[in-house]
């Protein structure tokens, strides 16, 4: 009979039966009283090796060498485990007689998994340290490779994980784990989690596959998936990574992504792997590269990035995983290396495929295609952040230089259809996707909290501004005054007033004083400024606060004297460039350049390292565009945005904050000073949805054709407009004739005034031509232009730009604004006043994933679920899935309450599907469910149950209000600080519960609920 809360032993017997009958493992018995239990069972290993055809001398030598490596007392568990893994993976080199060549004894048959001896033993007593007894141990050929800890349904599998971790400590049974490759903790209620030696509790993983299959316990389902002989051997052979002191196994999306990529590679097909920011894309690269190099003797892998920062990071990841990778230092080095057989693994920056001094790039590409450079081997090219590197001239050069290479694009962001040349057009279709919403649901990354803050600004004295402006612009004509007003009166410059920046700085400092994650100094933040000038201004302001010495400035700027040689206006004041130069010069004066690096690079390396490793000593990084991609700092918790951003850039930036980093980091926080809410929502909506060529819209090939047709049409029109504008110019249509036509006599003011419409038309037409040409400049041939056409159009564009600038100068309408910079900056800083920042986001402290649940019910459906507009079925399923996800995630907090909500939800869903509810009635029901879910209680809940913990006790103790209050009081009286996970402290709480409940089983049941309540 299947009973509720059955003993752990019942689950254990069922799991053993599953391994015997369904997975084909031998049952070795109950080893509770067996002497000398070991991670290398010599009798079983020797028997396997004899069957494999090895002689007694070879067997004896191989076992002895394995045992020596496994029991080395000088090394750490990690080092012993890595040494053992090398013997398991590649075999043991033995020499049975002096003078004879060494032979390799294969301890495991990787090519034919079913030829190995798979076995399972229970209650394996481990002696030597403090005695411990793993529930189940998996042996392959007598070598212990897996450990399983099981818990009954009323106990958290976290207890099992902590048991596994304590077993690995030196005072317990660390030596036994030197051969272990995978560990499991599971129960019938919570399913299965897995890790390997040294895996911290928060990094234990869950497998997810065939989610629709609900035919058995999740524990059984996923043991069958992972411990299947073929898959277990595959995981251990191809998916184990020793990464700079941390042993890693793949998450399921990494495993499935690599498996899909392997199929593409076998067919010599490229494609795109889109795994969202922070989900371990670099590990996929490393494991896939290792597999390619091992399975194809002629293969070579080239990893391409488009930023030096990423290039260094990729090399670091491979080096940490023990894979030597050659980082090319120039285009010549790159081509030289490609022409040799080794190294087989290299990384390069994209721009190293270009060639300086090339005037006619199209001719250069044709030359490369006609006579490609010599490359050796079968090239597989990994292009990182492929949404940025997919198009343009350098990609053409790359494909021309390596015409037979297989290109695989990696991206953490999706590919928008409006991109000039989509990655899908270049690389092919998606190989595998793992979207942002999936990663949040799987707890691979954190969800994001969005908060908009507005800083109102006003003019302090309009009269003074006008008077000051008039005094400073004497001698300028009206057009020049207009230009000056336009430049400095734009919102961009208004928003960069000193007063406003001071408010932002005060706001950030306030957050660091009151926000728990920041005030504890475990977390830090990034401030995104709109420009290098703004970043330097923020840095200057922060030097007068407690952040002095604890904030860094990381931009693309590197000071060189040439920057300011033309900046001195003689007015004894700083231009913007001079201010930037002076800020950096002062910043770097005490920095000592490291070998092979500039002072700026050395400074940035130091502040980035401090930011990651010592958040208390590097609280804030001020950036413009650097570090917003490919910079992983788990300590980074807040992102302050003071810059217009959208699409890929915005999404990548906000994902700097959502890396896992301890239990005190629950979300990544976005503070927005630019009112980007709609853009953030759009970014999240795009990145949580499946985007590929089959998800609607035209086929990528048709998209490309339409785009080029439209581009050609725009370019031809722009050329025609300019021809018509210039047609009336007198022969011989030289510079003088153009000036006379568009300006008249430049010394006569009325002439300039009369011809202003012609000049305005010229400026507008030239701007249109430049935009149209830039849109398809790299694809002129694909757009249908001949070689002669391309040269003629390029010359025409250059002539038009030169004509526009000549006419502007002749008319006095090209004003050099340098002399006015300092005065305008003074005007803005003096007369524009900023108020205290105020929150304007209506969704303060609401997760963006939950935002759809909160606002997608009523009027906001069109806005929040606009991609599903008109599809009532899809909208309903989206709402239901989000509600169901919240119920599943929070059920342990209050099982009775969430089970009742779940039953209500399923009833509404049944009625909807049976057409028993019309759409409006359905939405009303869902709104009520969401409202109840958000409140955490029903309307009939007694008033004195004023906390979630009290309500959970009431709901799960038969609605006994008095008992719930007594239990609440007992817990608060008996608990100690940090009592969770500390056995003596937990026992004290259980003892207090027993006094009230007088039932051990009931104590265990209620204890699980109490443990889930934050208030206790």
XYZ file of N, CA, C and O in Angstrom, residues 39 70 75-85 88 144-147 161 163-169 173-184 194-201 203-205 236 240-250:
244
model
N 36.422 2.558 -2.154
C 36.031 3.143 -3.436
C 36.659 2.390 -4.608
O 36.295 2.617 -5.763
N 44.396 7.570 -5.742
C 43.143 7.842 -5.040
C 43.356 8.155 -3.568
O 42.525 8.820 -2.945
N 47.824 15.626 -1.283
C 47.001 16.479 -2.153
C 45.604 16.683 -1.580
O 45.163 15.957 -0.694
N 44.909 17.657 -2.160
C 43.513 17.910 -1.793
C 42.608 16.886 -2.465
O 43.027 16.176 -3.398
N 41.349 16.818 -2.022
C 40.369 15.932 -2.657
C 40.229 16.281 -4.139
O 40.155 15.385 -4.985
N 40.183 17.579 -4.460
C 40.054 18.013 -5.865
C 41.204 17.466 -6.707
O 40.986 16.906 -7.793
N 42.428 17.594 -6.215
C 43.599 17.128 -6.977
C 43.614 15.611 -7.111
O 43.953 15.068 -8.174
N 43.258 14.910 -6.041
C 43.182 13.445 -6.124
C 42.117 13.019 -7.130
O 42.330 12.111 -7.941
N 40.968 13.664 -7.065
C 39.866 13.319 -7.959
C 40.253 13.581 -9.412
O 39.929 12.794 -10.306
N 40.959 14.684 -9.648
C 41.395 14.996 -11.015
C 42.393 13.964 -11.523
O 42.332 13.541 -12.691
N 43.303 13.539 -10.645
C 44.288 12.518 -11.037
C 43.596 11.192 -11.345
O 43.908 10.525 -12.345
N 42.644 10.801 -10.508
C 41.893 9.554 -10.735
C 41.104 9.644 -12.031
O 41.066 8.686 -12.826
N 40.461 10.798 -12.257
C 39.671 10.965 -13.487
C 40.554 10.767 -14.725
O 40.128 10.141 -15.708
N 40.873 7.080 -15.225
C 39.615 6.497 -15.708
C 39.393 6.860 -17.173
O 38.966 6.026 -17.976
N 33.943 3.015 -7.316
C 32.803 3.832 -6.879
C 32.780 5.138 -7.677
O 33.698 5.947 -7.580
N 31.720 5.333 -8.463
C 31.617 6.532 -9.305
C 30.447 7.431 -8.908
O 30.410 8.597 -9.305
N 29.476 6.906 -8.143
C 28.317 7.714 -7.774
C 27.832 7.417 -6.373
O 27.973 6.291 -5.891
N 27.282 8.451 -5.719
C 26.709 8.293 -4.384
C 25.305 8.900 -4.410
O 25.090 9.971 -4.989
N 21.919 16.825 0.712
C 23.058 17.511 0.083
C 24.110 17.851 1.135
O 25.314 17.627 0.935
N 24.608 16.394 3.903
C 25.218 15.142 4.346
C 26.336 14.732 3.387
O 27.424 14.339 3.806
N 26.054 14.842 2.078
C 27.064 14.514 1.061
C 28.288 15.413 1.228
O 29.438 14.954 1.145
N 28.051 16.704 1.461
C 29.164 17.653 1.593
C 29.998 17.368 2.834
O 31.236 17.400 2.781
N 29.343 17.091 3.953
C 30.118 16.818 5.176
C 30.898 15.517 5.036
O 32.002 15.388 5.577
N 30.357 14.539 4.297
C 31.077 13.281 4.074
C 32.403 13.499 3.360
O 33.328 12.691 3.478
N 32.491 14.590 2.577
C 33.708 14.860 1.792
C 34.779 15.605 2.588
O 35.859 15.878 2.064
N 34.474 15.940 3.836
C 35.463 16.650 4.650
C 36.527 15.671 5.136
O 36.252 14.474 5.357
N 35.010 11.294 5.400
C 35.389 10.231 4.450
C 35.856 10.796 3.114
O 35.494 10.284 2.056
N 36.662 11.858 3.147
C 37.116 12.502 1.912
C 37.803 11.502 0.984
O 37.636 11.561 -0.242
N 38.579 10.580 1.537
C 39.343 9.638 0.706
C 38.430 8.813 -0.188
O 38.774 8.510 -1.330
N 37.228 8.437 0.320
C 36.316 7.622 -0.470
C 35.862 8.361 -1.728
O 35.621 7.759 -2.766
N 35.758 9.704 -1.640
C 35.208 10.487 -2.744
C 36.236 10.816 -3.827
O 35.908 11.488 -4.804
N 37.445 10.327 -3.700
C 38.468 10.627 -4.717
C 38.136 9.991 -6.069
O 38.617 10.447 -7.106
N 37.286 8.938 -6.071
C 36.902 8.316 -7.350
C 35.511 8.749 -7.812
O 35.112 8.449 -8.936
N 34.778 9.443 -6.954
C 33.371 9.749 -7.233
C 33.259 10.828 -8.317
O 33.895 11.874 -8.241
N 32.388 10.574 -9.299
C 32.196 11.517 -10.400
C 30.870 12.267 -10.304
O 30.739 13.373 -10.816
N 29.866 11.664 -9.671
C 28.550 12.310 -9.596
C 27.885 11.935 -8.272
O 28.028 10.800 -7.799
N 27.204 12.904 -7.661
C 26.490 12.648 -6.409
C 25.045 13.109 -6.567
O 24.762 14.080 -7.283
N 24.135 12.413 -5.890
C 22.707 12.715 -5.992
C 22.098 12.866 -4.603
O 22.489 12.160 -3.659
N 21.606 16.942 -8.489
C 22.896 16.284 -8.681
C 24.027 17.299 -8.672
O 23.838 18.496 -8.896
N 25.212 16.807 -8.379
C 26.417 17.622 -8.396
C 27.606 16.696 -8.496
O 27.473 15.531 -8.879
N 28.774 17.198 -8.114
C 29.961 16.352 -8.100
C 30.754 16.700 -6.850
O 30.235 17.383 -5.964
N 31.981 16.241 -6.739
C 32.731 16.529 -5.500
C 32.932 18.039 -5.376
O 33.210 18.724 -6.351
N 32.741 18.537 -4.160
C 32.978 19.956 -3.908
C 31.872 20.889 -4.350
O 31.965 22.100 -4.130
N 30.810 20.395 -4.971
C 29.725 21.270 -5.417
C 28.998 21.849 -4.202
O 28.477 21.104 -3.383
N 28.975 23.183 -4.102
C 28.273 23.835 -2.990
C 26.773 23.582 -3.111
O 26.251 23.385 -4.221
N 26.077 23.611 -1.984
C 24.648 23.286 -1.969
C 23.860 24.124 -2.968
O 22.997 23.626 -3.685
N 24.674 25.251 -5.729
C 24.958 24.945 -7.130
C 24.558 23.523 -7.526
O 24.893 23.074 -8.630
N 23.893 22.779 -6.622
C 23.366 21.479 -7.029
C 22.309 21.703 -8.113
O 21.564 22.676 -8.076
N 22.249 20.805 -9.064
C 21.469 21.011 -10.282
C 20.261 20.092 -10.351
O 20.223 19.040 -9.701
N 30.266 11.252 -18.092
C 31.584 11.181 -17.454
C 32.715 11.331 -18.462
O 33.775 11.858 -18.139
N 32.667 16.252 -18.146
C 33.288 16.587 -16.861
C 34.331 17.670 -17.099
O 35.123 17.595 -18.036
N 34.316 18.707 -16.253
C 35.234 19.826 -16.425
C 35.906 20.140 -15.097
O 35.237 20.325 -14.075
N 37.227 20.187 -15.109
C 37.991 20.660 -13.959
C 38.401 22.094 -14.282
O 39.263 22.332 -15.123
N 37.746 23.040 -13.620
C 37.878 24.447 -14.009
C 38.470 25.274 -12.867
O 37.762 25.730 -11.976
N 39.793 25.445 -12.917
C 40.495 26.321 -11.966
C 40.107 26.028 -10.513
O 39.750 26.919 -9.755
N 40.167 24.757 -10.128
C 39.895 24.397 -8.735
C 38.468 23.991 -8.447
O 38.143 23.632 -7.315
N 37.598 24.055 -9.454
C 36.198 23.665 -9.271
C 35.837 22.597 -10.292
O 35.999 22.803 -11.497
N 35.352 21.459 -9.812
C 34.905 20.416 -10.727
C 33.448 20.679 -11.093
O 32.631 20.999 -10.218
N 33.130 20.547 -12.368
C 31.785 20.906 -12.831
C 31.197 19.799 -13.697
O 31.906 19.163 -14.469
N 29.877 19.631 -13.563
C 29.086 18.813 -14.477
C 28.136 19.746 -15.219
O 27.837 20.846 -14.737
N 27.614 19.336 -16.370
C 26.775 20.259 -17.133
C 25.366 20.393 -16.565
O 24.820 19.459 -15.975
